[in-house]
Amino acid sequence: MRRFYLLAAFVATLLVGCSGADSQSEEHASELIFSSTVITVGAEGGPAEVVFFETSADSGLTIEATTTSEWISNITVEDRIKFDVEANDTPAQRLAVIDVVYGSNVYNLAVQQEGITEETETKIIIPQRKVEVTATGGTFDLFYTVSGGIASVTPEVSASADWITIDSVDATKVVFTVDKNVASAERKASITLSCDDVTAKTTVVQSGSTDDVVLLADTTTPHVGEPVTFTVVYGSEDITSKSGIYDYYTHQEIPNPMTFDEVGERALYAEYEGVRSKVLSVNVISASAPDFPADSDPESYDFKYRMLLIEHTGTECPYCPYMMESLKIVEENPSYNDCFNLAVAHSYNSSDPATSSVAYTVRYYYQKTLKVLTGFPTLTFNYQYPDAAGSNISYIYRHLDTLKKEKQSAAVAVAAKIDGDKIIVSASLKSKEARHYKFNIFLLEDNIYGSQSNAYESWMNIHHNAIRDSYSVLSNSDITGSDWGYISAESTSSKVFEMAIPNTVIRRSELKVLVVIAAQDSQYNNKYEVVNTTMCKLGASVPFEYVD
């Protein structure tokens, strides 16, 4: 009974301490009402809480809770006050005060913790109720005490997950090992100590990994019959021998090294301890594909920028010779001739020997979708630029100056050749930024003779860079091309493409390809805009162009 009277007197003192003149003068101010002002905790300790509510929900006042007692910790305030109480390993009862400040009011909460009972009942006490572990894992100690009738007995210890191994148990501690967590998600498990039908648990919380499982290949563009060797890494650790490599679509494991016997793109991933890598694309190319151009500066990402210009013209267009003359001057101007690649869409008249269905599709895109082509001749710029130029050379220079860039963050290297009745293009896209790209390959033809209306010089009857075909299927509403895919920052993706040579081509020896890469541009509502272009004659190659 003496303990009860002491506690009652103590609480009465606390309640007197939280009232006074300030409280009386603010009788209309918001107050806190607690579910209890005395919190009783067993000797074993653990988490405790008390619920409260404000008499005025919109008071705007903050709530702070503190204590000077060292055996109370981790006080948090949300919709209730929560705190942790250490185990009391003495028979004596103990008291503490939590001060709660709310505006000008101070409330005192009493925490009463029982002492351990001097009985024969066995108890297992684990002071550390939660063990936090980093993703790298390691070996740790868990201390405990056993009290009561069989205090000298060593408990049985078990873990609820196989990523925790119990190494040893003695009279005061458990030594355990936590495996590395390769997943990004946090994981939890428990360690249980048992003896004489009494148990105690602690929770092990392991953080997720910030490293990724990465699948690498010694080449991502092997020829048919060429072996590919794979490596799997996690952080700086080589985990190839502990990992499996699988086909993304069939989920069948493949050997390492792997020799592919068919042309095509293979999607692969690695798996390590249940965690998958990102997909790695391996583009198996035919033995006849041209070699990819060598990179003269592998560490650089400062690429020369060449925008896309499309001249819309036709042999029966009476004003088109003026555009031809203006573009000839621009192409011979050293201040401008390396900032663009030009394709010519002959779509004014169907009798034009340099016309094609692709040229008309390109015309209708700029005429009906972008709505910048309103007559002939017209010069358009890239895919989304909302303006165009006529044959006035000063306007052409003005638009070029607007779009010129000192450097660009992505580029494409190209090699192309004729193989029978098809064209094979080997292209490598190198990007400084992590982006999703689209691409198209325009097939162009030079030296096409077509009598030009109103030509005032003979060279105007010879037409170059005429659009003859396209690798991608284009439409009146979209000419941005096919999906290249996502490319990680500071990386290169290589692919091989084949396209048939159309019957409309006059001279195969005059063919070349114009490769255009595009990415979403916030300036144009995230529509795909030209990032860079590369022109390459058949039988030749063009490496990445860097800023001088």
Coordinates of C-alpha atoms in Angstrom, one line a residue, residues 129-523:
R129 CA 14.1 -4.9 -29.1
K130 CA 15.2 -3.9 -32.7
V131 CA 18.5 -4.4 -34.5
E132 CA 19.0 -2.2 -37.6
V133 CA 21.4 -3.5 -40.2
T134 CA 22.8 -2.0 -43.4
A135 CA 22.4 -3.7 -46.7
T136 CA 25.9 -5.1 -46.6
G137 CA 25.1 -7.3 -43.6
G138 CA 27.7 -8.6 -41.2
T139 CA 28.0 -10.3 -37.8
F140 CA 26.3 -8.9 -34.7
D141 CA 25.9 -9.5 -30.9
L142 CA 22.5 -9.7 -29.2
F143 CA 22.7 -9.5 -25.4
Y144 CA 20.0 -11.0 -23.1
T145 CA 19.4 -12.0 -19.5
V146 CA 17.4 -14.9 -18.1
S147 CA 15.8 -14.5 -14.6
G148 CA 13.8 -16.8 -12.4
G149 CA 14.0 -20.4 -11.5
I150 CA 16.3 -21.6 -14.3
A151 CA 18.3 -18.5 -14.9
S152 CA 21.4 -20.6 -15.6
V153 CA 19.9 -22.4 -18.6
T154 CA 21.0 -21.3 -22.1
P155 CA 18.0 -20.6 -24.3
E156 CA 17.3 -22.1 -27.7
V157 CA 17.7 -19.5 -30.4
S158 CA 16.1 -19.4 -33.9
A159 CA 15.7 -17.0 -36.8
S160 CA 12.6 -16.6 -38.9
A161 CA 14.4 -16.0 -42.2
D162 CA 17.2 -17.9 -43.9
W163 CA 19.2 -14.7 -44.4
I164 CA 20.0 -14.7 -40.7
T165 CA 22.4 -17.4 -39.3
I166 CA 22.8 -18.1 -35.6
D167 CA 26.5 -18.5 -35.1
S168 CA 26.8 -19.1 -31.3
V169 CA 24.9 -18.7 -28.0
D170 CA 26.4 -18.3 -24.5
A171 CA 25.1 -17.2 -21.1
T172 CA 24.7 -13.5 -22.0
K173 CA 24.7 -13.1 -25.8
V174 CA 23.7 -14.4 -29.2
V175 CA 26.1 -14.0 -32.1
F176 CA 24.4 -13.9 -35.5
T177 CA 25.2 -13.1 -39.1
V178 CA 23.0 -11.2 -41.6
D179 CA 23.5 -11.9 -45.3
K180 CA 23.9 -9.1 -47.8
N181 CA 20.6 -7.7 -49.0
V182 CA 20.9 -7.2 -52.8
A183 CA 17.3 -6.1 -53.2
S184 CA 16.3 -2.4 -53.0
A185 CA 13.5 -3.1 -50.6
E186 CA 13.9 -3.2 -46.8
R187 CA 13.4 -6.6 -45.1
K188 CA 12.5 -7.7 -41.6
A189 CA 12.9 -10.9 -39.6
S190 CA 12.9 -12.0 -36.0
I191 CA 15.2 -13.8 -33.6
T192 CA 13.5 -15.8 -30.9
L193 CA 15.0 -17.0 -27.6
S194 CA 13.1 -19.8 -25.8
C195 CA 13.4 -21.7 -22.6
D196 CA 10.9 -23.3 -20.1
D197 CA 8.0 -22.3 -22.4
V198 CA 9.1 -18.7 -22.2
T199 CA 10.0 -16.8 -25.3
A200 CA 11.4 -13.3 -26.2
K201 CA 11.9 -11.8 -29.6
T202 CA 13.9 -9.1 -31.2
T203 CA 13.3 -7.7 -34.7
V204 CA 16.1 -7.4 -37.3
V205 CA 15.5 -4.7 -39.9
Q206 CA 17.9 -4.6 -42.8
S207 CA 17.9 -1.7 -45.2
G208 CA 17.6 -2.2 -49.0
S209 CA 20.6 -1.9 -51.3
T210 CA 21.4 1.1 -53.3
D211 CA 23.6 -1.0 -55.7
D212 CA 22.2 -2.8 -58.8
V213 CA 22.8 -6.2 -60.2
V214 CA 24.3 -5.4 -63.7
L215 CA 24.7 -7.7 -66.6
L216 CA 27.6 -6.9 -69.0
A217 CA 28.9 -8.5 -72.2
D218 CA 32.2 -8.3 -73.9
T219 CA 30.3 -7.3 -77.1
T220 CA 26.6 -6.5 -77.6
T221 CA 26.9 -6.7 -81.4
P222 CA 28.4 -10.1 -82.1
H223 CA 28.3 -11.6 -85.6
V224 CA 26.5 -14.9 -86.0
G225 CA 28.6 -17.7 -84.6
E226 CA 30.8 -15.4 -82.5
P227 CA 30.8 -16.3 -78.8
V228 CA 29.8 -13.7 -76.2
T229 CA 31.1 -13.8 -72.6
F230 CA 29.0 -12.3 -69.9
T231 CA 29.9 -10.7 -66.5
V232 CA 27.6 -10.0 -63.6
V233 CA 28.6 -7.4 -61.1
Y234 CA 27.0 -6.1 -57.9
G235 CA 28.6 -2.8 -56.8
S236 CA 32.3 -3.6 -57.2
E237 CA 31.9 -7.3 -56.7
D238 CA 32.0 -9.9 -59.5
I239 CA 29.1 -12.2 -58.8
T240 CA 29.1 -14.0 -62.2
S241 CA 29.7 -17.5 -60.7
K242 CA 26.8 -16.9 -58.2
S243 CA 24.3 -15.7 -60.9
G244 CA 22.2 -17.0 -63.7
I245 CA 21.7 -15.4 -67.1
Y246 CA 18.3 -15.8 -68.8
D247 CA 16.4 -15.0 -71.9
Y248 CA 13.9 -12.2 -71.1
Y249 CA 11.0 -13.7 -73.1
T250 CA 11.4 -17.4 -72.4
H251 CA 13.1 -17.1 -68.9
Q252 CA 15.3 -20.0 -70.0
E253 CA 18.8 -19.9 -68.6
I254 CA 21.5 -19.6 -71.2
P255 CA 25.2 -20.8 -71.1
N256 CA 28.1 -18.4 -70.5
P257 CA 29.8 -17.9 -72.9
M258 CA 26.9 -18.0 -75.4
T259 CA 27.1 -18.4 -79.2
F260 CA 24.1 -17.1 -81.1
D261 CA 23.3 -18.7 -84.4
E262 CA 20.6 -16.4 -85.7
V263 CA 20.5 -12.8 -86.7
G264 CA 18.3 -10.6 -84.4
E265 CA 18.1 -8.8 -81.1
R266 CA 18.2 -10.9 -77.9
A267 CA 17.0 -9.5 -74.6
L268 CA 18.8 -11.0 -71.6
Y269 CA 18.9 -10.4 -67.8
A270 CA 20.9 -11.7 -64.9
E271 CA 19.5 -12.9 -61.6
Y272 CA 21.3 -13.0 -58.3
E273 CA 19.6 -14.1 -55.0
G274 CA 16.2 -13.4 -56.5
V275 CA 17.1 -9.9 -57.8
R276 CA 17.1 -9.2 -61.5
S277 CA 19.3 -6.9 -63.5
K278 CA 18.1 -4.5 -66.1
V279 CA 17.6 -6.0 -69.5
L280 CA 20.7 -6.2 -71.7
S281 CA 20.1 -6.1 -75.5
V282 CA 22.5 -8.2 -77.7
N283 CA 22.1 -7.4 -81.4
V284 CA 23.3 -10.4 -83.3
I285 CA 24.4 -9.3 -86.8
S286 CA 25.0 -11.1 -90.0
A287 CA 28.5 -11.8 -91.1
S288 CA 28.1 -9.4 -94.0
A289 CA 27.2 -6.4 -91.8
P290 CA 29.8 -3.6 -92.0
D291 CA 31.9 -3.1 -88.9
F292 CA 30.9 -0.3 -86.5
P293 CA 33.0 2.8 -86.9
A294 CA 35.7 3.1 -84.2
D295 CA 35.3 5.7 -81.5
S296 CA 38.1 8.2 -81.7
D297 CA 37.4 9.6 -78.2
P298 CA 35.6 7.1 -76.0
E299 CA 35.6 9.4 -73.0
S300 CA 34.1 12.4 -74.7
Y301 CA 30.4 13.3 -75.0
D302 CA 30.8 16.7 -76.6
F303 CA 29.4 15.9 -80.0
K304 CA 29.1 18.1 -83.1
Y305 CA 25.5 19.0 -83.8
R306 CA 24.0 18.6 -87.3
M307 CA 20.3 19.6 -87.5
L308 CA 17.9 18.2 -90.1
L309 CA 17.0 20.4 -93.1
I310 CA 14.3 19.2 -95.6
E311 CA 13.9 21.1 -98.9
H312 CA 10.4 20.8 -100.3
T313 CA 10.6 21.1 -104.1
G314 CA 9.8 19.7 -107.5
T315 CA 11.0 19.8 -111.1
E316 CA 7.8 21.7 -112.2
C317 CA 8.0 24.3 -109.4
P318 CA 8.8 27.6 -111.1
Y319 CA 10.3 29.3 -108.0
C320 CA 12.4 26.3 -106.8
P321 CA 15.6 27.3 -108.6
Y322 CA 15.9 30.2 -106.2
M323 CA 15.9 27.9 -103.2
M324 CA 18.4 25.7 -105.0
E325 CA 20.8 28.6 -105.4
S326 CA 20.3 29.8 -101.8
L327 CA 21.1 26.3 -100.4
K328 CA 24.1 26.0 -102.7
I329 CA 25.5 29.2 -101.2
V330 CA 24.8 28.0 -97.6
E331 CA 26.4 24.6 -98.3
E332 CA 29.6 26.4 -99.5
N333 CA 29.7 28.7 -96.5
P334 CA 32.2 27.3 -93.9
S335 CA 30.4 29.0 -91.1
Y336 CA 27.3 27.0 -91.7
N337 CA 28.0 23.9 -93.8
D338 CA 28.8 21.7 -90.9
C339 CA 25.7 22.4 -88.8
F340 CA 23.2 20.5 -90.8
N341 CA 22.4 17.6 -93.1
L342 CA 20.0 18.2 -96.0
A343 CA 17.4 15.9 -97.4
V344 CA 15.2 16.9 -100.4
A345 CA 11.5 15.9 -100.7
H346 CA 10.4 16.1 -104.3
S347 CA 6.6 16.3 -103.8
Y348 CA 5.5 19.3 -106.0
N349 CA 4.7 17.1 -109.0
S350 CA 4.2 13.4 -109.4
S351 CA 6.1 13.4 -112.8
D352 CA 9.3 14.4 -111.0
P353 CA 11.9 11.6 -111.5
A354 CA 13.3 12.2 -108.0
T355 CA 9.9 11.9 -106.2
S356 CA 8.8 9.0 -103.9
S357 CA 5.8 8.1 -101.7
V358 CA 8.0 8.9 -98.7
A359 CA 8.6 12.4 -100.0
Y360 CA 4.9 13.0 -100.1
T361 CA 4.4 11.6 -96.6
V362 CA 7.1 14.0 -95.4
R363 CA 5.4 16.9 -97.2
Y364 CA 2.0 16.2 -95.7
Y365 CA 3.5 16.0 -92.2
Y366 CA 4.9 19.5 -92.4
Q367 CA 1.9 20.8 -94.3
K368 CA -1.0 19.2 -92.3
T369 CA 0.4 18.4 -88.9
L370 CA 3.2 20.9 -88.2
K371 CA 1.5 23.4 -90.6
V372 CA 4.7 25.3 -91.6
L373 CA 4.7 24.2 -95.3
T374 CA 2.3 26.6 -97.1
G375 CA 3.9 26.7 -100.6
F376 CA 6.8 25.7 -102.8
P377 CA 9.7 26.0 -102.3
T378 CA 9.9 25.7 -98.5
L379 CA 12.8 24.7 -96.2
T380 CA 11.8 23.1 -92.9
F381 CA 14.0 22.6 -89.8
N382 CA 14.0 19.4 -87.7
Y383 CA 10.7 17.7 -86.7
Q384 CA 9.0 20.2 -84.4
Y385 CA 10.5 23.7 -85.2
P386 CA 7.4 25.9 -85.6
D387 CA 8.7 27.9 -88.5
A388 CA 10.1 27.5 -92.0
A389 CA 12.0 29.5 -94.7
G390 CA 11.5 30.4 -98.3
S391 CA 14.4 31.0 -100.7
N392 CA 15.5 34.3 -99.1
I393 CA 18.9 33.4 -97.8
S394 CA 18.8 35.9 -95.0
Y395 CA 15.8 34.1 -93.5
I396 CA 17.6 30.7 -93.9
Y397 CA 20.6 32.1 -92.0
R398 CA 18.4 33.5 -89.3
H399 CA 16.8 30.1 -88.6
L400 CA 20.1 28.4 -88.7
D401 CA 21.5 30.8 -86.2
T402 CA 18.5 30.2 -83.9
L403 CA 19.0 26.4 -84.0
K404 CA 22.7 26.1 -84.1
K405 CA 24.3 24.6 -81.0
E406 CA 28.0 24.6 -80.0
K407 CA 27.6 20.9 -79.0
Q408 CA 25.1 18.1 -78.5
S409 CA 24.8 15.4 -75.9
A410 CA 24.2 12.5 -78.3
A411 CA 25.3 11.4 -81.7
V412 CA 25.2 8.4 -84.1
A413 CA 28.1 6.7 -85.9
V414 CA 27.2 4.9 -89.1
A415 CA 28.6 2.4 -91.6
A416 CA 26.5 1.3 -94.6
K417 CA 26.9 -1.1 -97.6
I418 CA 24.9 -2.8 -100.3
D419 CA 24.5 -6.5 -100.0
G420 CA 22.6 -7.9 -103.0
D421 CA 19.2 -6.2 -103.1
K422 CA 19.4 -4.8 -99.7
I423 CA 21.2 -2.1 -97.7
I424 CA 22.8 -3.0 -94.4
V425 CA 23.4 -0.2 -91.9
S426 CA 25.5 -0.5 -88.7
A427 CA 24.7 2.3 -86.3
S428 CA 26.0 3.2 -82.8
L429 CA 24.1 5.7 -80.7
K430 CA 26.2 7.3 -78.0
S431 CA 24.5 9.4 -75.3
K432 CA 25.7 11.5 -72.4
E433 CA 22.2 11.5 -70.8
A434 CA 19.9 8.7 -69.9
R435 CA 17.1 9.0 -72.5
H436 CA 14.7 7.1 -74.7
Y437 CA 15.4 7.6 -78.4
K438 CA 13.7 7.1 -81.7
F439 CA 15.4 6.9 -85.1
N440 CA 14.9 6.8 -88.8
I441 CA 17.0 6.1 -91.8
F442 CA 16.3 8.0 -95.0
L443 CA 17.6 6.5 -98.2
L444 CA 18.8 9.3 -100.4
E445 CA 20.0 9.4 -104.1
D446 CA 22.3 11.8 -105.8
N447 CA 22.8 12.9 -109.5
I448 CA 19.2 12.4 -110.7
Y449 CA 18.6 14.3 -113.9
G450 CA 15.3 16.1 -114.1
S451 CA 14.5 19.1 -116.3
Q452 CA 13.9 21.9 -113.8
S453 CA 11.3 24.5 -114.6
N454 CA 12.8 28.0 -114.8
A455 CA 16.3 26.7 -114.3
Y456 CA 18.8 29.5 -115.2
E457 CA 21.9 27.4 -114.7
S458 CA 22.5 23.9 -116.0
W459 CA 23.5 22.3 -112.6
M460 CA 19.9 23.0 -111.5
N461 CA 18.7 20.1 -113.6
I462 CA 20.8 17.6 -111.5
H463 CA 19.2 16.8 -108.2
H464 CA 20.9 15.5 -105.1
N465 CA 19.9 14.2 -101.6
A466 CA 16.5 13.1 -103.0
I467 CA 14.4 11.1 -100.5
R468 CA 13.8 7.7 -102.1
D469 CA 12.7 5.5 -99.1
S470 CA 12.6 5.2 -95.3
Y471 CA 13.5 2.4 -92.9
S472 CA 10.6 3.3 -90.7
V473 CA 7.0 3.5 -91.6
L474 CA 6.1 7.2 -91.6
S475 CA 2.7 8.8 -91.5
N476 CA 1.2 12.2 -92.2
S477 CA 1.0 12.8 -88.4
D478 CA 4.4 11.3 -87.4
I479 CA 7.7 11.0 -89.2
T480 CA 9.9 10.6 -86.1
G481 CA 10.6 7.0 -86.9
S482 CA 11.1 3.7 -85.0
D483 CA 11.9 3.0 -81.4
W484 CA 15.6 2.7 -80.6
G485 CA 15.0 2.2 -76.9
Y486 CA 16.3 3.5 -73.6
I487 CA 20.0 4.3 -73.3
S488 CA 21.7 4.7 -69.9
A489 CA 23.8 7.8 -69.3
E490 CA 27.3 7.8 -70.7
S491 CA 26.8 4.7 -72.7
T492 CA 26.6 3.4 -76.3
S493 CA 24.0 1.2 -78.0
S494 CA 24.8 -0.4 -81.3
K495 CA 22.3 -2.0 -83.8
V496 CA 22.2 -3.3 -87.4
F497 CA 19.4 -2.5 -89.8
E498 CA 18.5 -3.9 -93.2
M499 CA 16.3 -2.2 -95.8
A500 CA 15.4 -3.3 -99.4
I501 CA 16.5 -1.2 -102.3
P502 CA 13.3 0.2 -104.0
N503 CA 12.8 -0.3 -107.7
T504 CA 12.5 3.4 -108.2
V505 CA 16.2 3.9 -107.5
I506 CA 18.0 5.0 -110.7
R507 CA 21.7 4.4 -109.8
R508 CA 22.6 2.3 -106.8
S509 CA 26.1 3.8 -106.8
E510 CA 24.5 7.2 -106.0
L511 CA 22.8 6.0 -102.8
K512 CA 23.5 7.1 -99.3
V513 CA 21.7 7.1 -95.9
L514 CA 20.8 9.8 -93.6
V515 CA 20.3 8.6 -90.0
V516 CA 18.2 10.8 -87.7
I517 CA 18.0 10.3 -83.9
A518 CA 15.3 12.0 -81.8
A519 CA 14.2 12.3 -78.2
Q520 CA 11.5 14.0 -76.2
D521 CA 11.9 17.7 -75.9
S522 CA 10.2 19.7 -73.2
Q523 CA 10.3 22.8 -75.4

